Amino acid sequence: HLTVTEPVAVLKADEVWGALRGLETFSQLVHEDDYGSFLVNESEIDDFPRFAHRGILLDTSRHYLPLKSILTNLDAMAFNKFNVLHWHIVDDQSFPYQSIYFPELSDKGAYSYNHIYTPADVQLVIEYARLRGIRVIPEFDTPGHTQSWGKGQKDLLTPCYNGEQPTGSFGPVNPILNTTYDFMTKFFKEISSVFPDAYIHLGGDEVNFDCWRSNPEVKEFMKKQGFGTDYAKLESYYIQKILDIVSSYNKGYMVWQEVFDNRAQLKPDTVVQVWMQNNYAHELSSVTGAGFTAILAAPWYLDYISYGQDWKKYYSVEPLNFPGSEKQKKLLIGGEACLWGEFVDATNLTPRLWPRASAVGERLFVTDLHDAYKRLTNHRCRMLR
Amino acid sequence: LFADAVWGALRGLETFSQLVGRDENGTYYINETEIVDFPRFAHRGLLLDTSRHYLPLKAILETLDVMAYNKFNVFHWHIVDDPSFPYESLTFPELSKQGAFNAMTHVYTADDVQTVIEYARLRGIRVIAEFDTPGHTLSWGPGAPGLLTPCYLGKDPSGTYGPINPILNSTYQFVSGLFQEVSTVFPDFFLHLGGDEVDFTCWKSNPKIRAFMREMGFGEDYKKLESFYIQRLLDIISSLGKGYIVWQEVFDNSVEVRPDTIIHVWKENPTPYMQEMANVTKAGYRALLSAPWYLNRISYGQDWMAAYKVEPLDFEGSPEQKHRVIGGEACMWGEYVDVTNLAPRLWPRAGAVAERLWSNATVRNLQDAYVRLADFRCKLLGRGVQAQPLYVGYCEHEFGG
């Protein structure tokens, strides 16, 4: 609650995070007159966010993002009242996260020694974010999207076969070996202590089954487990073991929608991230209908650039436009604007993300929307300053 | 390095600079080499739009640097348009006073313009200014009362304005005065006169213009009125001793132009641009290609490939016709572009166009081009250019790293 009168302005909030948002609002009320004096009009504002989870996804695997660009972006997020940085830190292409227990992962998996986040770098990001009221949720996406992990961790990935012979290439994490789970147990122990947030994102998207299918040992395992030829069951088998590992460290987890779609057994406080564009409203109904918390990303893939004022289509998304009860709607706790990194690095991150993400930010914070174009162009000029 | 003219020497120096490598110990080296090179097309241009958004001088100069790295040799300066008039005219100071976004901060002074021209010249880049008329001139109105056509709603003026008013003598006096100045300010032989997208609605609504149409026997064909204006404009420019480039509508609308006019092909419909290139060159005019190279039209993915694959001479025609294609231009229209995103949006994508215009027609392997363009992009980063990535990967030294 912000009151601006003479001689003082008073900002009241239940928590320090509310105070941060209020300070941002106050900063936006300040304007300059023709003589260069700064003014604030007498005001009284009562504000609170509509959704609790308002996130930005950054991808530092497809392209390394220097620390400075991440920090600049955290500033911009704070200007837009975003409160979650979903750090998609590693993926197929590179492994920039320097692990304390497994230094080989980045030694062999990063693009180069200059393309690494040291433990100090990671702590810097986390603290910089915290001071701006932004949670950092790391994503270590498995079992797919893990090519770069195999460089520094032998036997982690499944060897693909052509008939009887290994082809020399590798697929997703190998779900049938004990060593896989030994590794994951130790690895996620580190992650759980490095990242203080209550949640870790475990990925689980786009697992290609071809390599598993080709591997004779995997096929043998499928038979033994009675999975038949349903590799979704193998995927769920793997995921469930990872979820259990992570739970044992008292962390909650977020997963991409496939994990839910493929019927893995999830703890009730799992957060499912809906990202597939096709009929996402239906997916939101299913996820919340099954009692799980959901986050919406599907309509907000900001890496999908196109010519013109595309911010309008991001702005016009109504997250609660899906068939469901009051109770279900409450389970949609927010959303994320995603900037995947295939075509993005520090040279174009800022202009590609802002102010388009601002449209998402307002959609997630505000209940009553109006005059968006005028306010967004003013906000854009403000961010330039 | 041997070259016939200093411009060739400049290109050769650029080539030389790109041959320099660095080994693991940090030592710079260069391989024994012999290269003979020359451009395929003589006109290799880049268009910047400083009306939809003002571009600070520094951004223009940086762009000229990178153009030189890419062997571009023409800077097509689309300096004014509907939204703003940043060109400070000595003859008509009110134009920018009333027409710029901000007459103090968003203008190009006479000094600024000379700076651009000389900076470009030292890099072997010609500056061709475009003062687009009779359409695209809304920003001219406030500083030149009576220049634009008042639109009518029935019997009364609606308060809005349309293209330049072609029926008034004062129009031609004004245009004469302005282009007299522009001809002296810009040393290049060619001026770009625009002539695109003239909306006839306003002319049609104005009773005095309708009367003029009747007097001249133009019937209902407003293309004839457009031609009437353009022809007088072209005569003025010719008398000033300049040549001219015009957008394709001038040709499409059968305006009578001098044989040495250059037609700038930009539209993809209704006539496919390759067909337009054939038509223009068949009619005996020289042609510039831009249609497939509108770099402002961004889309997801590696769109540089589509730009690279274009073959400017891919139309049915005689060798003489093909010779009339003197080159092309990559265009960065400014509706969604200003200094915050100009460099990453231009580079390295414009490099694909630059190679297409410089290199032999046989140089078109995409995989090979990818490797070279990605490598060149890392070089650009090393030179401080905010060039965006082509695809996943990395450079030794990242931007801001």
CSV table of C-alpha atoms in Angstrom, one decimal, chain A residues 63-66 68-70 344-351, chain B residues 344 377 381 386-389 398-401:
chain,number,residue,atom,x,y,z
A,63,HIS,CA,24.6,-19.9,-26.3
A,64,TYR,CA,26.7,-19.0,-23.3
A,65,LEU,CA,25.4,-15.8,-21.6
A,66,PRO,CA,28.1,-13.7,-19.9
A,68,LYS,CA,26.8,-9.2,-17.1
A,69,SER,CA,24.0,-9.9,-19.5
A,70,ILE,CA,22.3,-12.2,-16.9
A,344,VAL,CA,20.0,-15.6,-28.9
A,345,ASP,CA,23.1,-14.5,-27.0
A,346,ALA,CA,24.3,-11.3,-25.4
A,347,THR,CA,24.3,-9.5,-28.7
A,348,ASN,CA,20.5,-9.6,-29.0
A,349,LEU,CA,19.1,-10.8,-25.7
A,350,THR,CA,18.0,-7.4,-24.3
A,351,PRO,CA,16.2,-6.1,-27.4
B,344,PRO,CA,22.1,-7.4,-34.2
B,377,ARG,CA,30.4,-13.2,-37.3
B,381,LEU,CA,32.4,-9.6,-32.4
B,386,GLN,CA,27.0,-6.4,-31.9
B,387,ALA,CA,26.4,-9.1,-34.5
B,388,GLN,CA,23.9,-11.7,-33.5
B,389,PRO,CA,24.4,-15.5,-33.7
B,398,GLU,CA,31.6,-13.3,-26.6
B,399,PHE,CA,30.0,-9.9,-26.7
B,400,GLY,CA,30.1,-8.4,-23.2
B,401,GLY,CA,32.1,-11.3,-22.0
